[in-house]
PDB file of C-alpha atoms in Angstrom:
ATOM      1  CA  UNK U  28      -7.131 -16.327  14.020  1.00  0.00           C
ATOM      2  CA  UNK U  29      -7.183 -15.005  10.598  1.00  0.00           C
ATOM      3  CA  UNK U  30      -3.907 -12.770   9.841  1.00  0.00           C
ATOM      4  CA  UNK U  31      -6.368 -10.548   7.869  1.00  0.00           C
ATOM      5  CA  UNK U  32      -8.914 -10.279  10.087  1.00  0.00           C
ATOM      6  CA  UNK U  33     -10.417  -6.396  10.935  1.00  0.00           C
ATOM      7  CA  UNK U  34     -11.359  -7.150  14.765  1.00  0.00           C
ATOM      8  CA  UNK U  35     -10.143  -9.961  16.832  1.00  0.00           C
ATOM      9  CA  UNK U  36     -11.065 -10.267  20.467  1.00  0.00           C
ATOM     10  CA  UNK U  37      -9.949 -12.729  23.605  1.00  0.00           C
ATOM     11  CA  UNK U  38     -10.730 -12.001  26.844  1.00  0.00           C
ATOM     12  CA  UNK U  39      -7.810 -14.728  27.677  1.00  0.00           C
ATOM     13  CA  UNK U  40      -5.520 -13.981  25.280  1.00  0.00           C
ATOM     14  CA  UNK U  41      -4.624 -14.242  21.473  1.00  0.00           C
ATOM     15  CA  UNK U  42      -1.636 -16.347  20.833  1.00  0.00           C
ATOM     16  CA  UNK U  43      -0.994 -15.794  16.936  1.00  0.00           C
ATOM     17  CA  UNK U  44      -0.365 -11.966  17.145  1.00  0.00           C
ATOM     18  CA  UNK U  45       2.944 -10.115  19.089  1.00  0.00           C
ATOM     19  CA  UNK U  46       4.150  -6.900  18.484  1.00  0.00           C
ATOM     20  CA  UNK U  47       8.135  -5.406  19.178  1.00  0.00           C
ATOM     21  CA  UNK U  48       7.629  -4.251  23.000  1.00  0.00           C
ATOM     22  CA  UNK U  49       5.622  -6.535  23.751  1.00  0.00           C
ATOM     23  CA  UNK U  50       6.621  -7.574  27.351  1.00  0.00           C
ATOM     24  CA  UNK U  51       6.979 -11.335  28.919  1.00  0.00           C
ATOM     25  CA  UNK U  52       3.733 -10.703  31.377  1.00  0.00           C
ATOM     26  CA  UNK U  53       1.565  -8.812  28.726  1.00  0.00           C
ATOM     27  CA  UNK U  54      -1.030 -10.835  26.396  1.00  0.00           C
ATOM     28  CA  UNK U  55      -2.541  -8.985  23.824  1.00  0.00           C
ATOM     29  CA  UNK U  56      -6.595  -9.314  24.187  1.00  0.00           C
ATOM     30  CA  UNK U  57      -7.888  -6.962  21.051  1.00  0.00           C
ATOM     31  CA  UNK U  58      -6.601  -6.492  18.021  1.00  0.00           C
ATOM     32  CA  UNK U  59      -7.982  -3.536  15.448  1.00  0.00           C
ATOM     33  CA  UNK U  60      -7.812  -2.567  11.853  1.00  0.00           C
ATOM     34  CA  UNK U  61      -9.517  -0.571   9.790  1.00  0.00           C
ATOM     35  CA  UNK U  62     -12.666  -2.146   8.687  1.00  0.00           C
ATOM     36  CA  UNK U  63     -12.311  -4.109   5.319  1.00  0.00           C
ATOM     37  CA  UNK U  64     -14.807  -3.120   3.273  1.00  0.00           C
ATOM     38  CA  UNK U  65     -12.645   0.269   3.636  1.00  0.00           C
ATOM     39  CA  UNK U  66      -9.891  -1.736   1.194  1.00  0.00           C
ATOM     40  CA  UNK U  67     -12.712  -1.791  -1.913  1.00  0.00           C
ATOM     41  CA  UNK U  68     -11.780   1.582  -2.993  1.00  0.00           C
ATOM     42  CA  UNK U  69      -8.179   1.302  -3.914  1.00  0.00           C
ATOM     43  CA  UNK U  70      -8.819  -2.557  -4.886  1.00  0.00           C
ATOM     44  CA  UNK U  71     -11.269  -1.005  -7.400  1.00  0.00           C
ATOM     45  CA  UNK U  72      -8.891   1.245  -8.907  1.00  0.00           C
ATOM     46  CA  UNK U  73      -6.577  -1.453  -9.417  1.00  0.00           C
ATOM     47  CA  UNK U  74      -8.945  -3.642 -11.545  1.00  0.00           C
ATOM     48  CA  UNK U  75      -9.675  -0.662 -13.222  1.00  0.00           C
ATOM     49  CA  UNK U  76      -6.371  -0.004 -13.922  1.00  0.00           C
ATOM     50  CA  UNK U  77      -5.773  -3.241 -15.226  1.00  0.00           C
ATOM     51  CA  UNK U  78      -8.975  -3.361 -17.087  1.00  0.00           C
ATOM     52  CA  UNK U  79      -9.456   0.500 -19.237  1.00  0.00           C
ATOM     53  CA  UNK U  80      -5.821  -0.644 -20.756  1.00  0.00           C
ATOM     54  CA  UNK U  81      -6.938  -4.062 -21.850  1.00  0.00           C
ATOM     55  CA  UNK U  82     -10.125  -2.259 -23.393  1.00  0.00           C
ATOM     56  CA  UNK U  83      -7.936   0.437 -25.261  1.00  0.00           C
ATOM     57  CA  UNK U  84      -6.390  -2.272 -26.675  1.00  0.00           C
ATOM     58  CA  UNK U  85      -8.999  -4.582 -27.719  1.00  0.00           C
ATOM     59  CA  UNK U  86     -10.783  -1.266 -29.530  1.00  0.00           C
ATOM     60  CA  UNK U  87      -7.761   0.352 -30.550  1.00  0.00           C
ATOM     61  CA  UNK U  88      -8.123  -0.814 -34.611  1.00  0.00           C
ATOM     62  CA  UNK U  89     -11.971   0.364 -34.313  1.00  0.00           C
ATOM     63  CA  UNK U  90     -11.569   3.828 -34.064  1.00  0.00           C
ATOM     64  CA  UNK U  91     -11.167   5.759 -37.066  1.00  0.00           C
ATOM     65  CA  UNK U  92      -7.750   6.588 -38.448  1.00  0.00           C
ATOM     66  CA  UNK U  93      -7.432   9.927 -37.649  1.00  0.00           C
ATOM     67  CA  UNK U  94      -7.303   8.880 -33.517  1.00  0.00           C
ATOM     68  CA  UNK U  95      -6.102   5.997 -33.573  1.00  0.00           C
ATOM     69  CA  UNK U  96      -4.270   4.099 -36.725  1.00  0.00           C
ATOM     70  CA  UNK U  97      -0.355   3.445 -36.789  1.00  0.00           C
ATOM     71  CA  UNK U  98       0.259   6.455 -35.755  1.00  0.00           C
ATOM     72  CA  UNK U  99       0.412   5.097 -31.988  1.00  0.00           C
ATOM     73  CA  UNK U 100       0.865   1.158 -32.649  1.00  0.00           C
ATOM     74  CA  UNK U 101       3.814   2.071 -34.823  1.00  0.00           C
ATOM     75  CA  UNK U 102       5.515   4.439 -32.648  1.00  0.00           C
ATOM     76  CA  UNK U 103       7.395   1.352 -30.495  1.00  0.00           C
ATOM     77  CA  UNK U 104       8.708  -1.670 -31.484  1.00  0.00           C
ATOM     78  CA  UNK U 105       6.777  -4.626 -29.987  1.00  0.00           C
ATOM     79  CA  UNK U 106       9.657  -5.345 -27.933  1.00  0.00           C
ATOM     80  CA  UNK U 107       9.361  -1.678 -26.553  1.00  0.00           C
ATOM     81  CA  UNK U 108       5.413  -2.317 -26.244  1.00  0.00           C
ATOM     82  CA  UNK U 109       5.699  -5.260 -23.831  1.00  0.00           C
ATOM     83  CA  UNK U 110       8.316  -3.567 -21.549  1.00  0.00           C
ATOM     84  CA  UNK U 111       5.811  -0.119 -21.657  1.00  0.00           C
ATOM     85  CA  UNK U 112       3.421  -2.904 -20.968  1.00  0.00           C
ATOM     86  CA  UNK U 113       5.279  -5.137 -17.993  1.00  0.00           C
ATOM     87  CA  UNK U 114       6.234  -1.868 -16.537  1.00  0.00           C
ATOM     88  CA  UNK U 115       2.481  -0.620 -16.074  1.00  0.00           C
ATOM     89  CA  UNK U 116       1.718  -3.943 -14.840  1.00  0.00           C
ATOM     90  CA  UNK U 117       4.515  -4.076 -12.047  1.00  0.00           C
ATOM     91  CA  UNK U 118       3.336  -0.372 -11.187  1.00  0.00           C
ATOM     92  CA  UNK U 119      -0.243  -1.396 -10.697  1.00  0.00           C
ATOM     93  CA  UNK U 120       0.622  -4.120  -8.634  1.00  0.00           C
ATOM     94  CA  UNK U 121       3.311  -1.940  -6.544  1.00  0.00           C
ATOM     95  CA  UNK U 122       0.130   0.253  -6.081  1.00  0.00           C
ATOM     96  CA  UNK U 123      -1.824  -2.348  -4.605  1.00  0.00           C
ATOM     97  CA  UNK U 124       0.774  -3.772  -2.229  1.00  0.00           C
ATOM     98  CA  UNK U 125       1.512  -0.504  -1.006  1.00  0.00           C
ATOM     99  CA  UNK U 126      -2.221  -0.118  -0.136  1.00  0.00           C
ATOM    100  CA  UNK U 127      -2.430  -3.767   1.717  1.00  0.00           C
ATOM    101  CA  UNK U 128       0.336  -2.406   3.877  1.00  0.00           C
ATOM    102  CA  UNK U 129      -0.970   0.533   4.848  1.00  0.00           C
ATOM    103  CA  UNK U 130      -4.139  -1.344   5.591  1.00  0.00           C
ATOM    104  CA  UNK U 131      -2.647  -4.380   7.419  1.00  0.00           C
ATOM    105  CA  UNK U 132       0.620  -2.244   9.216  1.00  0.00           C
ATOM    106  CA  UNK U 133      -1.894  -0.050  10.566  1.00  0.00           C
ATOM    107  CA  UNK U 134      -2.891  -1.809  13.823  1.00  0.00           C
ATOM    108  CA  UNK U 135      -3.906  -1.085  17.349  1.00  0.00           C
ATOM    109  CA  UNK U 136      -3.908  -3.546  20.129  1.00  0.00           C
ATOM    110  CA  UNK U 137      -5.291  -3.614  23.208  1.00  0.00           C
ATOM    111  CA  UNK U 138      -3.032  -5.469  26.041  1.00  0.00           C
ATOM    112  CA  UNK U 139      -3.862  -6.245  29.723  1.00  0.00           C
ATOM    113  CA  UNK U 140      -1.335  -3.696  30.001  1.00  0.00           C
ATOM    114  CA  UNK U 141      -1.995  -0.695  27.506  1.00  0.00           C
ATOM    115  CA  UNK U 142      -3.135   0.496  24.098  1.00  0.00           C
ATOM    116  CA  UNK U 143      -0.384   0.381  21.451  1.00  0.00           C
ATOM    117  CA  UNK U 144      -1.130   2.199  18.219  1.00  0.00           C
ATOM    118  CA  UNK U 145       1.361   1.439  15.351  1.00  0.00           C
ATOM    119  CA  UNK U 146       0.455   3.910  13.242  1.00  0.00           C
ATOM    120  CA  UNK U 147       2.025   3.710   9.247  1.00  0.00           C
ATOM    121  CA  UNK U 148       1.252   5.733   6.079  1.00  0.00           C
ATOM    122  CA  UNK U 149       2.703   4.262   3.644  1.00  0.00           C
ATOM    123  CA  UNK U 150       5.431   4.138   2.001  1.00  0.00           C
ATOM    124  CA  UNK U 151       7.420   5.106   4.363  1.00  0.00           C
ATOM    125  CA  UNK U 152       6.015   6.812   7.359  1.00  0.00           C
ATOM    126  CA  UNK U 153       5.276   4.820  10.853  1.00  0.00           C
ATOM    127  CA  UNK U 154       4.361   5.792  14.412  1.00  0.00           C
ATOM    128  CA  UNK U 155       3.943   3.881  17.732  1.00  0.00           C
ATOM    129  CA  UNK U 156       1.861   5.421  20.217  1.00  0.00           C
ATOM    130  CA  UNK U 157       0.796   3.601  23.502  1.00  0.00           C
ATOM    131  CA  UNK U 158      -1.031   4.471  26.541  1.00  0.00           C
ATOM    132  CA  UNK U 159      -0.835   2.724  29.812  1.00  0.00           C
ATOM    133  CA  UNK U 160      -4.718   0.992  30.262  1.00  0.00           C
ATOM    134  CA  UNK U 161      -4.858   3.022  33.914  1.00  0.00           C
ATOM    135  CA  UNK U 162      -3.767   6.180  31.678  1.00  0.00           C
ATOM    136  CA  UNK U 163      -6.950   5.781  29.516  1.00  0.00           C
ATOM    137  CA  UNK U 164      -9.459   8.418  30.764  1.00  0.00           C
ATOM    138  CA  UNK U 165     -12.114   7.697  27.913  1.00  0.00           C
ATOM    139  CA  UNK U 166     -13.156   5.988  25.087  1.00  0.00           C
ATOM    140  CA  UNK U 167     -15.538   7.587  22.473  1.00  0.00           C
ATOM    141  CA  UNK U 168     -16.410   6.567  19.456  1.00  0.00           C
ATOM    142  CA  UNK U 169     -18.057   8.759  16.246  1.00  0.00           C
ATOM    143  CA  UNK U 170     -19.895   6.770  13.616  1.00  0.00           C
ATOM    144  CA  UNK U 171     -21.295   9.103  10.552  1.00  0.00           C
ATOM    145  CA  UNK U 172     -21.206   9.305   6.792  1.00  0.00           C
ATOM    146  CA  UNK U 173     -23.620   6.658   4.498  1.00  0.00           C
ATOM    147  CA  UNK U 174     -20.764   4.136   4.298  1.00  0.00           C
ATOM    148  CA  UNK U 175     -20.047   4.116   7.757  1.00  0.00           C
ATOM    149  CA  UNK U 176     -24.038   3.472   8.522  1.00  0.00           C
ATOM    150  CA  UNK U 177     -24.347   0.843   6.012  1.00  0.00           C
ATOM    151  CA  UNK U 178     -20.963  -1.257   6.861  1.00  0.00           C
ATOM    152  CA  UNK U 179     -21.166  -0.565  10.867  1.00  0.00           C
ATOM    153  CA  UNK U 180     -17.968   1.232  11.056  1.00  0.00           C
ATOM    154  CA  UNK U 181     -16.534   4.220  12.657  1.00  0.00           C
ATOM    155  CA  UNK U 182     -14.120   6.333  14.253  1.00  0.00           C
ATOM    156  CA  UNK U 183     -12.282   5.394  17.706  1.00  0.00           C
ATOM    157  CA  UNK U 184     -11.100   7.821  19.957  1.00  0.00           C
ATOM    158  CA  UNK U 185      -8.993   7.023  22.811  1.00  0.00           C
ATOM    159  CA  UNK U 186      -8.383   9.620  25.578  1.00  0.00           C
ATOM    160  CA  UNK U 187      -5.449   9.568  28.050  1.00  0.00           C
ATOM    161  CA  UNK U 188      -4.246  11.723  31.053  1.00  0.00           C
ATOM    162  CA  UNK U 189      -2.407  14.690  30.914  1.00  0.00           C
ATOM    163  CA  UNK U 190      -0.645  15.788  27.927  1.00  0.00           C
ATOM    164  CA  UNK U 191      -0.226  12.290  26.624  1.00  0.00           C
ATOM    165  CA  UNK U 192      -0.761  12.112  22.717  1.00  0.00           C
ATOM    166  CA  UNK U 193      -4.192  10.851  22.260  1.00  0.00           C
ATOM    167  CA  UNK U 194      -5.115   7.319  20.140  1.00  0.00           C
ATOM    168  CA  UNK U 195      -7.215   7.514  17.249  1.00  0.00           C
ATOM    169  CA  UNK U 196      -8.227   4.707  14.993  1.00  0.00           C
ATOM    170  CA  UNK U 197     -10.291   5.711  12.048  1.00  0.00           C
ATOM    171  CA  UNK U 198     -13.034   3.350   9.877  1.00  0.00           C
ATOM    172  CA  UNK U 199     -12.868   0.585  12.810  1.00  0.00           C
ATOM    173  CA  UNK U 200     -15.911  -2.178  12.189  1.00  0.00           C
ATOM    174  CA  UNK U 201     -18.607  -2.073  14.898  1.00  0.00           C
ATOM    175  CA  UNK U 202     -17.072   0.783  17.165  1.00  0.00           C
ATOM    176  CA  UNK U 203     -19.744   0.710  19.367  1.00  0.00           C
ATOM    177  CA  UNK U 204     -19.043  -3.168  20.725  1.00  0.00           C
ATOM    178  CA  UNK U 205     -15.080  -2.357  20.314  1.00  0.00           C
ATOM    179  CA  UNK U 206     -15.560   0.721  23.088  1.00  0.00           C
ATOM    180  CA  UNK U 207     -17.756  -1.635  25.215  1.00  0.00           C
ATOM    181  CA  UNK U 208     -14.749  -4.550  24.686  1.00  0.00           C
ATOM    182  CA  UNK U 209     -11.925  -1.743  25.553  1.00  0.00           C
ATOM    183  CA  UNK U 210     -14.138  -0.536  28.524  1.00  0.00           C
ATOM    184  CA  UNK U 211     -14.078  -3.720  29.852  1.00  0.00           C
ATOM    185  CA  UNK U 212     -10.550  -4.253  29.714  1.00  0.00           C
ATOM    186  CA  UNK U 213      -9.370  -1.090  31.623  1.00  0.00           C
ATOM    187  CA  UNK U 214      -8.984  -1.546  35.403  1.00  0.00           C
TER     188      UNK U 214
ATOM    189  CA  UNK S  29      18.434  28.113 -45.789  1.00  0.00           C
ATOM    190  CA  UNK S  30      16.789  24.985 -44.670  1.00  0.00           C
ATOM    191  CA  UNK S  31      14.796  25.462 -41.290  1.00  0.00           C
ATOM    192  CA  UNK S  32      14.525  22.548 -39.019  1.00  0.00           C
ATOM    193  CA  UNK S  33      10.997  20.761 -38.641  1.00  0.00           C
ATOM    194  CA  UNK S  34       9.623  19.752 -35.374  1.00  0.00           C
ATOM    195  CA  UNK S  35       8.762  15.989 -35.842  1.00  0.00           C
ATOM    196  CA  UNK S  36       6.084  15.559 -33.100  1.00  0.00           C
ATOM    197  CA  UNK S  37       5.941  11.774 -33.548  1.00  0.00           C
ATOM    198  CA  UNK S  38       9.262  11.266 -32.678  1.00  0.00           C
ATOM    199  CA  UNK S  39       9.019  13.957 -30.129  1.00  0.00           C
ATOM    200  CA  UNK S  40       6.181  12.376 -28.320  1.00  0.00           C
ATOM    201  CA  UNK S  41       7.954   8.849 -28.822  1.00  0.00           C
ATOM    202  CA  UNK S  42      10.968  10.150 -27.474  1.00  0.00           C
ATOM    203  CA  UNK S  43       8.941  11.871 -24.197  1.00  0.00           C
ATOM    204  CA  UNK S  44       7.383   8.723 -23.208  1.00  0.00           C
ATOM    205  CA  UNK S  45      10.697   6.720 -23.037  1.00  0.00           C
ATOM    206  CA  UNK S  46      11.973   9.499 -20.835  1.00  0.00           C
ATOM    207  CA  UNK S  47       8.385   9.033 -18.852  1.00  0.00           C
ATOM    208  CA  UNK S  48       9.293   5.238 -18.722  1.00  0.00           C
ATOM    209  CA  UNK S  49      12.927   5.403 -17.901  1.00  0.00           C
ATOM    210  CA  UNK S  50      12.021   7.397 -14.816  1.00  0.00           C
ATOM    211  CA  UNK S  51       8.840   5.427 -13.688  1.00  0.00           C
ATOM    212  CA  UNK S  52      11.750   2.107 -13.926  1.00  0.00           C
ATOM    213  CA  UNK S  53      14.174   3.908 -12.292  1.00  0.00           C
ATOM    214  CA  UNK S  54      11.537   5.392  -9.417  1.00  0.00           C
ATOM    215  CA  UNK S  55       9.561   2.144  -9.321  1.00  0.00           C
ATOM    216  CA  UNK S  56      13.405   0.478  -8.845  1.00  0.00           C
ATOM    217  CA  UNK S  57      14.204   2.521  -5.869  1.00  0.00           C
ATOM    218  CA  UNK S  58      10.796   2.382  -4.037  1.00  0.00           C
ATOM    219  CA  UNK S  59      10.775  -1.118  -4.121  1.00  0.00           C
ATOM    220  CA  UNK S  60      13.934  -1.393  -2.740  1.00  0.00           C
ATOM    221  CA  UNK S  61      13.527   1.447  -0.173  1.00  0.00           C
ATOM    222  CA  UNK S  62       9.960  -1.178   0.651  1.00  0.00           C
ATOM    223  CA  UNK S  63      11.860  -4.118   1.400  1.00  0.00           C
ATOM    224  CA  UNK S  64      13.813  -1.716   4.532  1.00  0.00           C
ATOM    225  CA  UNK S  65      10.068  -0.760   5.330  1.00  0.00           C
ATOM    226  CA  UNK S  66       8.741  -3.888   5.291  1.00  0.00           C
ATOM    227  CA  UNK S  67      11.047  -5.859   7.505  1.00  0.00           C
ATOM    228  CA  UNK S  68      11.076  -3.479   9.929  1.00  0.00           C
ATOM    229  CA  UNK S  69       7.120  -3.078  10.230  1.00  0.00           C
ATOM    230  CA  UNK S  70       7.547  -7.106  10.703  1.00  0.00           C
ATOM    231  CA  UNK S  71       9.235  -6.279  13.217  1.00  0.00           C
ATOM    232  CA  UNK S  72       7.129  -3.654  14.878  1.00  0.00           C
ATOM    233  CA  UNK S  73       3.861  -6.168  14.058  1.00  0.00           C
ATOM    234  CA  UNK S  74       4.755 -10.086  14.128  1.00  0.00           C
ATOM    235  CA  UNK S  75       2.004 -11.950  12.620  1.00  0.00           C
ATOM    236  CA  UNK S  76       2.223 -15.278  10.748  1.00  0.00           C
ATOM    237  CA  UNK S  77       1.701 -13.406   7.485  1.00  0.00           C
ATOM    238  CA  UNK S  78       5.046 -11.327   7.858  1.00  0.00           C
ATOM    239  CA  UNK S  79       7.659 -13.259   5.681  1.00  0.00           C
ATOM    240  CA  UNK S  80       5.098 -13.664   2.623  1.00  0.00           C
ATOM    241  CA  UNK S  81       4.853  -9.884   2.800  1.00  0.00           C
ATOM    242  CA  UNK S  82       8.801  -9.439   2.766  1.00  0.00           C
ATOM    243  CA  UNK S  83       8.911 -12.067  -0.142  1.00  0.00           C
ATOM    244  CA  UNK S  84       5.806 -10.470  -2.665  1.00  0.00           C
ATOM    245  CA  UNK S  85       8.474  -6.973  -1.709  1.00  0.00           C
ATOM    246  CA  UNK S  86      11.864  -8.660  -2.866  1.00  0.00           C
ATOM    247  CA  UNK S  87       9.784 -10.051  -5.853  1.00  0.00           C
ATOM    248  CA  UNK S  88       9.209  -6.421  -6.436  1.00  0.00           C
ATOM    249  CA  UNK S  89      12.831  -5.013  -6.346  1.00  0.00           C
ATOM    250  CA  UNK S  90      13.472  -8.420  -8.552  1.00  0.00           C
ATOM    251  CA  UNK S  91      11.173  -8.094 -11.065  1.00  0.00           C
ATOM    252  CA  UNK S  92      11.843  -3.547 -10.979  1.00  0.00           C
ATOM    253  CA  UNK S  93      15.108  -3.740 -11.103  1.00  0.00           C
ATOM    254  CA  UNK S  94      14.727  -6.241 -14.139  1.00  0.00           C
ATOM    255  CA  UNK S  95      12.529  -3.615 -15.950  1.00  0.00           C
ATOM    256  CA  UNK S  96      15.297  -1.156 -14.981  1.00  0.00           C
ATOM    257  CA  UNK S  97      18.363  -2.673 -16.558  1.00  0.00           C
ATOM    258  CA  UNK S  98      15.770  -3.939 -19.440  1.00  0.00           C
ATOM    259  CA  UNK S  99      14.903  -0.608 -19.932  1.00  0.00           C
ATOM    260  CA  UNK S 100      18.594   0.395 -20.282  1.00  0.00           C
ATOM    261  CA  UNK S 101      19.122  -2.040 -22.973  1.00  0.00           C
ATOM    262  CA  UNK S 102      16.449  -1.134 -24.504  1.00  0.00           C
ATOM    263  CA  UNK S 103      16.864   2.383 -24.818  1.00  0.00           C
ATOM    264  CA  UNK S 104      19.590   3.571 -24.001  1.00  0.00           C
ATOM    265  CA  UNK S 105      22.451   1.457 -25.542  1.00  0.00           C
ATOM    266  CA  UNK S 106      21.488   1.969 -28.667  1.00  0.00           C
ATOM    267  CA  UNK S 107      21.491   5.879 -28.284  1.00  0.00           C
ATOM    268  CA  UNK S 108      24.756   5.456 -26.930  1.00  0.00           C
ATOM    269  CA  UNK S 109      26.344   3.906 -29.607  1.00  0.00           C
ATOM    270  CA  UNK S 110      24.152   6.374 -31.702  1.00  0.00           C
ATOM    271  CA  UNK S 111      25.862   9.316 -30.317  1.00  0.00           C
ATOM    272  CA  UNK S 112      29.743   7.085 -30.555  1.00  0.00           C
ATOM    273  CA  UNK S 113      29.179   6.555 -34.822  1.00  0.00           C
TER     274      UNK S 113
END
């Protein structure tokens, strides 16, 4: 299985993948993310973030005096530039691995004993919730917005008995074979 | 009587190494507080991809807390021993 993969289904069983309470008799048969196409905004803003600097730069001794000139380059040592510098760079890439975690913590697998949604906004918030498969009353899915048309993904809503906390999954790729595969695995 | 001028190119020099000495010290203590977050969502999700994840976050704290003390030396010694002559 790919680790990064968005949707992974086995009917038998999918060996590569565990999660904490996961129990001796329970095999984990779906695994969901949110779709990765969903990753290109925030991956975006990090070349950008790399690249407007590099640009500055590069057309910094262009501009006219009164903008530009020493007036900025002078105002650090180039010692002090390349720590301003490494600093930005660390930050940009502390951005991005903060958004691959929330991305790839943010999981929900389907058991042939329940649905366990870990559930983490990063940096530092998580939730687990989990349903018991005969607890799941219905599955629904909403697919909307031009994105979500022209990638195939959507919103997945899973509905459980009583007062039981409900599992959502939001920007999930093709939603409408995931409820069919979920279907299928309740008893 | 002589009234003081505002230099605003030392001012402005003198707010971004404030701006930087804070990002350091924040971007120091999130990528430590990371590392906590990390192992324990490795926990909660075992996948084969979990202990490069941990290591890219201790490279983090590594390299922040580098920038940190660099920072420090950089700055703030010298004002130090500014303020001691």
């Amino acid at each position: 299985m790919n680790p990064f993969s968005s949707f992974v289904y086995d009917p038998v069983k999918i060996t590569s993948v565990h999660f904490e309470t996961q129990r001796e008799n329970e095999v984990v048969r779906l695994v969901l993310r949110r779709d990765t196409i969903t990753n290109l905004p925030w991956i975006l803003t990090t070349l950008a973030a790399i690249l407007i600097p590099l640009l500055i730069i590069k057309t910094l001794p262009q501009l006219p005096d009164f903008i530009s000139g020493p007036h900025i380059t002078n105002m650090f040592s180039p010692k002090e530039w390349q720590l301003a510098g490494f600093l930005y760079v660390i930050t940009i890439f502390y951005f991005a691995f903060v958004n691959f975690s929330n991305w790839f913590y943010n999981v929900l697998f389907v058991t042939n004993l329940r649905v366990v949604d870990i559930n983490y906004r990063a940096p530092f918030h998580s939730q687990t919730t989990q349903a018991q498969l005969k607890e799941v009353q219905d599955v629904r899915y909403t697919q909307g917005g031009l994105f979500g048309i022209a990638f195939n993904y959507g919103n997945l809503f899973v509905q459980t008995a009583g007062t039981k906390q409900n599992i959502q999954l939001t920007r999930i790729p093709n939603p409408n074979i995931v409820q069919e595969r979920i279907v299928q695995l309740l008893p | 009587m002589d009234v003081p001028t505002l230099n605003l190119t030392i001012l402005t020099k003198d707010v971004f190494v404030v701006l930087i000495i804070l990002s350091a010290t924040f971007l120091a203590l999130f990528s430590w507080l990371s590392i906590g977050k990390t192992r324990l969502l490795n926990r909660l999700v075992k996948t084969p991809l979990a202990p490069f994840i941990l290591i890219i976050a201790i490279l983090f704290f590594v390299l922040a807390i580098g920038t940190l003390i660099s920072t420090l030396t950089v700055w703030i010694i010298p004002l130090h021993s500014l303020i001691q002559t």
